[in-house]
mmCIF file of C-alpha atoms in Angstrom:
data_model
loop_
_atom_site.group_PDB
_atom_site.id
_atom_site.type_symbol
_atom_site.label_atom_id
_atom_site.label_comp_id
_atom_site.label_asym_id
_atom_site.label_seq_id
_atom_site.Cartn_x
_atom_site.Cartn_y
_atom_site.Cartn_z
ATOM 1 C CA ARG A 1 -7.403 11.688 14.580
ATOM 2 C CA LYS A 2 -5.670 10.129 11.858
ATOM 3 C CA GLU A 3 -3.650 7.164 11.831
ATOM 4 C CA VAL A 4 -0.746 8.391 9.913
ATOM 5 C CA GLU A 5 -0.257 11.986 9.403
ATOM 6 C CA GLN A 6 2.220 13.550 6.452
ATOM 7 C CA ASP A 7 2.306 17.041 5.069
ATOM 8 C CA PRO A 8 0.846 16.168 1.565
ATOM 9 C CA GLY A 9 3.175 18.927 -0.203
ATOM 10 C CA PRO A 10 3.589 18.887 -3.023
ATOM 11 C CA PHE A 11 7.535 19.438 -2.550
ATOM 12 C CA ASN A 12 8.644 20.970 -5.510
ATOM 13 C CA VAL A 13 12.562 21.092 -5.491
ATOM 14 C CA PRO A 14 15.428 21.230 -8.220
ATOM 15 C CA GLU A 15 17.782 18.078 -9.049
ATOM 16 C CA GLY A 16 20.700 17.804 -6.682
ATOM 17 C CA ALA A 17 18.476 19.095 -3.945
ATOM 18 C CA THR A 18 18.605 17.486 -0.275
ATOM 19 C CA VAL A 19 14.628 17.148 0.823
ATOM 20 C CA ALA A 20 12.851 16.014 4.189
ATOM 21 C CA PHE A 21 9.574 14.437 4.945
ATOM 22 C CA ASN A 22 8.129 13.812 8.344
ATOM 23 C CA CYS A 23 5.314 11.740 9.463
ATOM 24 C CA THR A 24 3.558 11.048 12.813
ATOM 25 C CA TYR A 25 1.595 7.942 13.625
ATOM 26 C CA SER A 26 -0.880 7.624 16.562
ATOM 27 C CA ASN A 27 -0.728 3.718 17.210
ATOM 28 C CA SER A 28 1.732 3.373 20.121
ATOM 29 C CA ALA A 29 1.449 -0.539 19.320
ATOM 30 C CA SER A 30 2.711 0.135 15.836
ATOM 31 C CA GLN A 31 5.693 -2.362 15.410
ATOM 32 C CA SER A 32 7.519 -1.826 12.787
ATOM 33 C CA PHE A 33 7.744 0.932 10.191
ATOM 34 C CA PHE A 34 8.345 1.325 6.479
ATOM 35 C CA TRP A 35 8.574 4.158 3.808
ATOM 36 C CA TYR A 36 6.888 3.048 0.573
ATOM 37 C CA ARG A 37 6.932 5.346 -3.078
ATOM 38 C CA GLN A 38 4.033 5.395 -4.829
ATOM 39 C CA ASP A 39 4.070 6.521 -8.693
ATOM 40 C CA CYS A 40 1.096 8.120 -10.281
ATOM 41 C CA ARG A 41 -1.534 5.047 -10.934
ATOM 42 C CA LYS A 42 0.773 2.228 -9.855
ATOM 43 C CA GLU A 43 1.067 0.343 -6.869
ATOM 44 C CA PRO A 44 3.084 1.196 -3.926
ATOM 45 C CA LYS A 45 6.570 -0.033 -3.645
ATOM 46 C CA LEU A 46 8.853 -0.713 -0.816
ATOM 47 C CA LEU A 47 11.417 2.161 -0.512
ATOM 48 C CA MET A 48 13.089 0.887 3.003
ATOM 49 C CA SER A 49 12.635 -0.265 6.237
ATOM 50 C CA VAL A 50 12.794 2.155 9.042
ATOM 51 C CA TYR A 51 14.815 0.968 12.210
ATOM 52 C CA SER A 52 14.897 2.521 16.016
ATOM 53 C CA SER A 53 18.628 3.471 15.499
ATOM 54 C CA GLY A 54 17.721 4.986 12.139
ATOM 55 C CA ASN A 55 19.144 3.543 8.847
ATOM 56 C CA GLU A 56 20.463 4.594 5.453
ATOM 57 C CA ASP A 57 20.115 3.107 2.252
ATOM 58 C CA GLY A 58 22.496 5.347 -0.279
ATOM 59 C CA ARG A 59 20.818 8.663 -0.776
ATOM 60 C CA PHE A 60 17.970 7.846 1.502
ATOM 61 C CA THR A 61 18.083 7.707 5.541
ATOM 62 C CA ALA A 62 15.240 7.018 7.533
ATOM 63 C CA GLN A 63 15.225 7.742 11.216
ATOM 64 C CA LEU A 64 12.132 6.630 13.695
ATOM 65 C CA ASN A 65 11.438 8.217 17.294
ATOM 66 C CA ARG A 66 9.213 6.263 19.308
ATOM 67 C CA ALA A 67 8.941 8.505 22.273
ATOM 68 C CA SER A 68 7.320 11.216 19.914
ATOM 69 C CA GLN A 69 5.902 8.692 17.369
ATOM 70 C CA TYR A 70 7.534 10.377 14.301
ATOM 71 C CA ILE A 71 9.377 9.088 11.092
ATOM 72 C CA SER A 72 11.230 10.935 8.920
ATOM 73 C CA LEU A 73 12.953 10.353 5.501
ATOM 74 C CA LEU A 74 15.866 12.053 3.935
ATOM 75 C CA ILE A 75 16.404 12.355 0.484
ATOM 76 C CA ARG A 76 20.137 13.634 -0.470
ATOM 77 C CA ASP A 77 20.964 14.492 -4.366
ATOM 78 C CA SER A 78 17.575 14.197 -5.144
ATOM 79 C CA LYS A 79 17.046 13.081 -9.189
ATOM 80 C CA LEU A 80 14.099 13.474 -11.476
ATOM 81 C CA SER A 81 13.067 9.750 -10.824
ATOM 82 C CA ASP A 82 12.445 10.431 -7.224
ATOM 83 C CA SER A 83 9.350 12.101 -8.282
ATOM 84 C CA ALA A 84 6.426 10.152 -6.450
ATOM 85 C CA THR A 85 4.571 10.152 -3.731
ATOM 86 C CA TYR A 86 6.104 8.760 -0.335
ATOM 87 C CA LEU A 87 4.369 6.965 1.937
ATOM 88 C CA CYS A 88 5.141 6.404 5.537
ATOM 89 C CA VAL A 89 3.634 2.860 6.969
ATOM 90 C CA PRO A 90 3.533 1.478 10.332
ATOM 91 C CA ARG A 91 2.254 -1.715 10.753
ATOM 92 C CA SER A 92 0.118 -3.246 13.963
ATOM 93 C CA GLY A 93 -0.157 -6.996 13.700
ATOM 94 C CA TYR A 94 -0.116 -7.803 9.761
ATOM 95 C CA ALA A 95 -1.930 -4.583 8.795
ATOM 96 C CA LEU A 96 -0.230 -1.779 7.134
ATOM 97 C CA ASN A 97 -1.857 1.547 7.651
ATOM 98 C CA PHE A 98 -1.399 4.145 4.765
ATOM 99 C CA GLY A 99 -1.829 7.997 5.022
ATOM 100 C CA LYS A 100 -2.172 9.623 1.800
ATOM 101 C CA GLY A 101 1.625 10.622 1.396
ATOM 102 C CA THR A 102 3.686 13.485 0.355
ATOM 103 C CA SER A 103 4.166 14.272 -3.173
ATOM 104 C CA LEU A 104 7.461 15.223 -4.446
ATOM 105 C CA LEU A 105 8.522 16.778 -7.697
ATOM 106 C CA VAL A 106 12.216 16.982 -8.689
ATOM 107 C CA THR A 107 12.512 19.510 -11.263
ATOM 108 C CA PRO A 108 15.739 20.002 -13.863
ATOM 109 C CA GLY B 1 12.512 -11.352 -4.903
ATOM 110 C CA ALA B 2 9.138 -12.232 -4.305
ATOM 111 C CA VAL B 3 6.340 -11.813 -6.971
ATOM 112 C CA VAL B 4 2.509 -10.852 -6.988
ATOM 113 C CA SER B 5 0.926 -11.305 -10.065
ATOM 114 C CA GLN B 6 -2.952 -9.188 -10.446
ATOM 115 C CA HIS B 7 -4.991 -9.527 -13.092
ATOM 116 C CA PRO B 8 -6.524 -7.801 -14.656
ATOM 117 C CA SER B 9 -4.685 -4.386 -14.805
ATOM 118 C CA TRP B 10 -7.713 -2.631 -16.143
ATOM 119 C CA VAL B 11 -11.547 -3.100 -16.549
ATOM 120 C CA ILE B 12 -13.925 -1.308 -18.057
ATOM 121 C CA CYS B 13 -17.576 -2.533 -17.390
ATOM 122 C CA LYS B 14 -21.162 -1.563 -17.428
ATOM 123 C CA SER B 15 -22.955 -1.136 -14.070
ATOM 124 C CA GLY B 16 -24.485 -4.199 -12.944
ATOM 125 C CA THR B 17 -21.941 -6.447 -13.950
ATOM 126 C CA SER B 18 -19.642 -8.564 -11.264
ATOM 127 C CA VAL B 19 -16.017 -8.418 -11.623
ATOM 128 C CA LYS B 20 -13.668 -10.659 -10.299
ATOM 129 C CA ILE B 21 -9.778 -9.722 -9.540
ATOM 130 C CA GLU B 22 -7.287 -12.275 -9.098
ATOM 131 C CA CYS B 23 -4.013 -12.233 -7.109
ATOM 132 C CA ARG B 24 -1.334 -14.358 -7.260
ATOM 133 C CA SER B 25 1.958 -15.303 -5.521
ATOM 134 C CA LEU B 26 4.347 -16.706 -8.036
ATOM 135 C CA ASP B 27 7.394 -17.648 -5.683
ATOM 136 C CA PHE B 28 6.130 -17.970 -2.595
ATOM 137 C CA GLN B 29 3.235 -19.339 -0.568
ATOM 138 C CA ALA B 30 0.967 -16.527 0.705
ATOM 139 C CA THR B 31 -0.888 -17.696 4.080
ATOM 140 C CA THR B 32 -2.133 -14.049 4.234
ATOM 141 C CA MET B 33 -3.159 -11.866 1.744
ATOM 142 C CA PHE B 34 -4.877 -8.446 1.892
ATOM 143 C CA TRP B 35 -7.347 -6.283 -0.681
ATOM 144 C CA TYR B 36 -6.766 -2.344 -0.528
ATOM 145 C CA ARG B 37 -8.860 0.407 -2.504
ATOM 146 C CA GLN B 38 -7.310 3.631 -3.322
ATOM 147 C CA PHE B 39 -9.715 6.445 -4.717
ATOM 148 C CA PRO B 40 -7.959 9.208 -6.488
ATOM 149 C CA LYS B 41 -5.820 11.385 -4.306
ATOM 150 C CA GLN B 42 -6.798 9.347 -1.175
ATOM 151 C CA SER B 43 -5.022 6.934 0.502
ATOM 152 C CA LEU B 44 -4.974 3.181 -0.053
ATOM 153 C CA MET B 45 -7.404 1.798 2.762
ATOM 154 C CA LEU B 46 -7.249 -1.756 3.589
ATOM 155 C CA MET B 47 -10.471 -3.529 2.508
ATOM 156 C CA ALA B 48 -10.112 -6.650 4.153
ATOM 157 C CA THR B 49 -7.663 -9.560 5.247
ATOM 158 C CA SER B 50 -8.130 -13.141 4.091
ATOM 159 C CA ASN B 51 -6.146 -16.066 5.289
ATOM 160 C CA GLU B 52 -5.783 -19.356 3.195
ATOM 161 C CA GLY B 53 -8.804 -21.728 3.870
ATOM 162 C CA SER B 54 -11.070 -19.143 6.250
ATOM 163 C CA LYS B 55 -13.151 -16.634 5.684
ATOM 164 C CA ALA B 56 -11.995 -13.032 5.074
ATOM 165 C CA THR B 57 -12.060 -10.508 7.591
ATOM 166 C CA TYR B 58 -13.425 -7.256 6.557
ATOM 167 C CA GLU B 59 -12.902 -3.771 7.668
ATOM 168 C CA GLN B 60 -15.628 -1.721 9.115
ATOM 169 C CA GLY B 61 -17.575 -0.266 6.365
ATOM 170 C CA VAL B 62 -16.593 -2.883 3.928
ATOM 171 C CA GLU B 63 -19.822 -4.705 2.543
ATOM 172 C CA LYS B 64 -19.046 -8.730 2.578
ATOM 173 C CA ASP B 65 -21.856 -9.554 0.334
ATOM 174 C CA LYS B 66 -20.650 -6.708 -2.038
ATOM 175 C CA PHE B 67 -17.002 -7.527 -1.867
ATOM 176 C CA LEU B 68 -16.487 -11.408 -2.094
ATOM 177 C CA ILE B 69 -13.481 -12.653 -1.049
ATOM 178 C CA ASN B 70 -11.844 -16.310 -1.901
ATOM 179 C CA HIS B 71 -8.423 -17.458 -0.697
ATOM 180 C CA ALA B 72 -8.728 -21.185 -1.465
ATOM 181 C CA SER B 73 -5.020 -21.685 -2.203
ATOM 182 C CA LEU B 74 -1.763 -20.518 -0.604
ATOM 183 C CA THR B 75 -0.639 -18.512 -3.888
ATOM 184 C CA LEU B 76 -4.462 -17.088 -5.092
ATOM 185 C CA SER B 77 -6.770 -14.941 -3.798
ATOM 186 C CA THR B 78 -9.896 -13.456 -5.537
ATOM 187 C CA LEU B 79 -12.115 -10.415 -4.968
ATOM 188 C CA THR B 80 -15.027 -10.274 -6.867
ATOM 189 C CA VAL B 81 -17.222 -7.020 -6.700
ATOM 190 C CA THR B 82 -20.783 -8.009 -7.151
ATOM 191 C CA SER B 83 -23.335 -5.931 -9.173
ATOM 192 C CA ALA B 84 -20.404 -3.290 -9.456
ATOM 193 C CA HIS B 85 -21.781 0.383 -9.890
ATOM 194 C CA PRO B 86 -19.832 3.644 -10.770
ATOM 195 C CA GLU B 87 -19.024 4.470 -6.922
ATOM 196 C CA ASP B 88 -17.002 1.179 -7.205
ATOM 197 C CA SER B 89 -14.771 2.502 -9.368
ATOM 198 C CA SER B 90 -11.633 2.952 -7.933
ATOM 199 C CA PHE B 91 -7.952 1.186 -7.860
ATOM 200 C CA TYR B 92 -7.755 -2.187 -6.229
ATOM 201 C CA ILE B 93 -4.742 -3.306 -4.719
ATOM 202 C CA CYS B 94 -3.690 -6.403 -3.525
ATOM 203 C CA SER B 95 -0.691 -7.707 -1.015
ATOM 204 C CA ALA B 96 0.655 -10.949 0.008
ATOM 205 C CA ARG B 97 2.482 -12.042 3.053
ATOM 206 C CA ASP B 98 5.027 -14.755 2.976
ATOM 207 C CA GLY B 99 4.097 -17.462 5.294
ATOM 208 C CA ARG B 100 7.981 -18.062 6.077
ATOM 209 C CA ALA B 101 8.735 -14.426 6.702
ATOM 210 C CA GLY B 102 8.758 -12.624 9.947
ATOM 211 C CA LEU B 103 6.366 -10.036 11.148
ATOM 212 C CA ASN B 104 8.844 -7.063 9.983
ATOM 213 C CA GLN B 105 9.113 -8.662 6.757
ATOM 214 C CA PRO B 106 7.413 -6.479 4.008
ATOM 215 C CA GLN B 107 4.362 -7.166 2.324
ATOM 216 C CA HIS B 108 4.490 -7.523 -1.322
ATOM 217 C CA PHE B 109 2.091 -5.806 -3.504
ATOM 218 C CA GLY B 110 0.513 -6.643 -7.047
ATOM 219 C CA ASP B 111 0.265 -4.144 -9.881
ATOM 220 C CA GLY B 112 -3.120 -3.184 -8.702
ATOM 221 C CA THR B 113 -6.693 -3.212 -10.993
ATOM 222 C CA ARG B 114 -8.044 0.114 -12.468
ATOM 223 C CA LEU B 115 -11.483 -0.589 -12.271
ATOM 224 C CA SER B 116 -14.163 1.808 -14.182
ATOM 225 C CA ILE B 117 -17.721 1.024 -14.033
ATOM 226 C CA LEU B 118 -19.805 2.938 -16.461
#
């Protein structure tokens, strides 16, 4: 079983739309969680940390359900610049566990 | 914010060449650095974890004699791909962990090195 599973997409949405990504992780010992975005042929960039109580950063809202080992990311009012691959990243020890991510394409 | 510099950003070499990639933390001391590799349309795969002043810990399936890692100072780690072959062509990315940061703090990534072996 893969450590991190995400729908690879691509998700094609119009500007202004709301889009949600889901992620499941297999390692119940994972201690913290992050969402990264990765643009084509670039390094991953931290989007936000994910806390148990859920957290919001501008147009982005992240939720964590430890019991179900499930993480979500909601993007409101999508911008063209949001087009990227979104990576759900649980951490166990010092190691970050990357999946293939979910591709998002926001169109005009 | 914390900055990690990775050099070179792009390398094209003949088969059999050894290639060294540097990863530097510019404004913090990185007690731990990580080396990842990413093939096209694949996820980032951790290759090894290096702690300053000690031997690197390699992930299963990664040849330590092929991918030499040196972390001789708190701000510099190097990855040398020895006798590189076309199948080693990939995107190599380092990340660094600030030694003063708590475990919940994210790692800081370099810009990555695109390695192409002809």
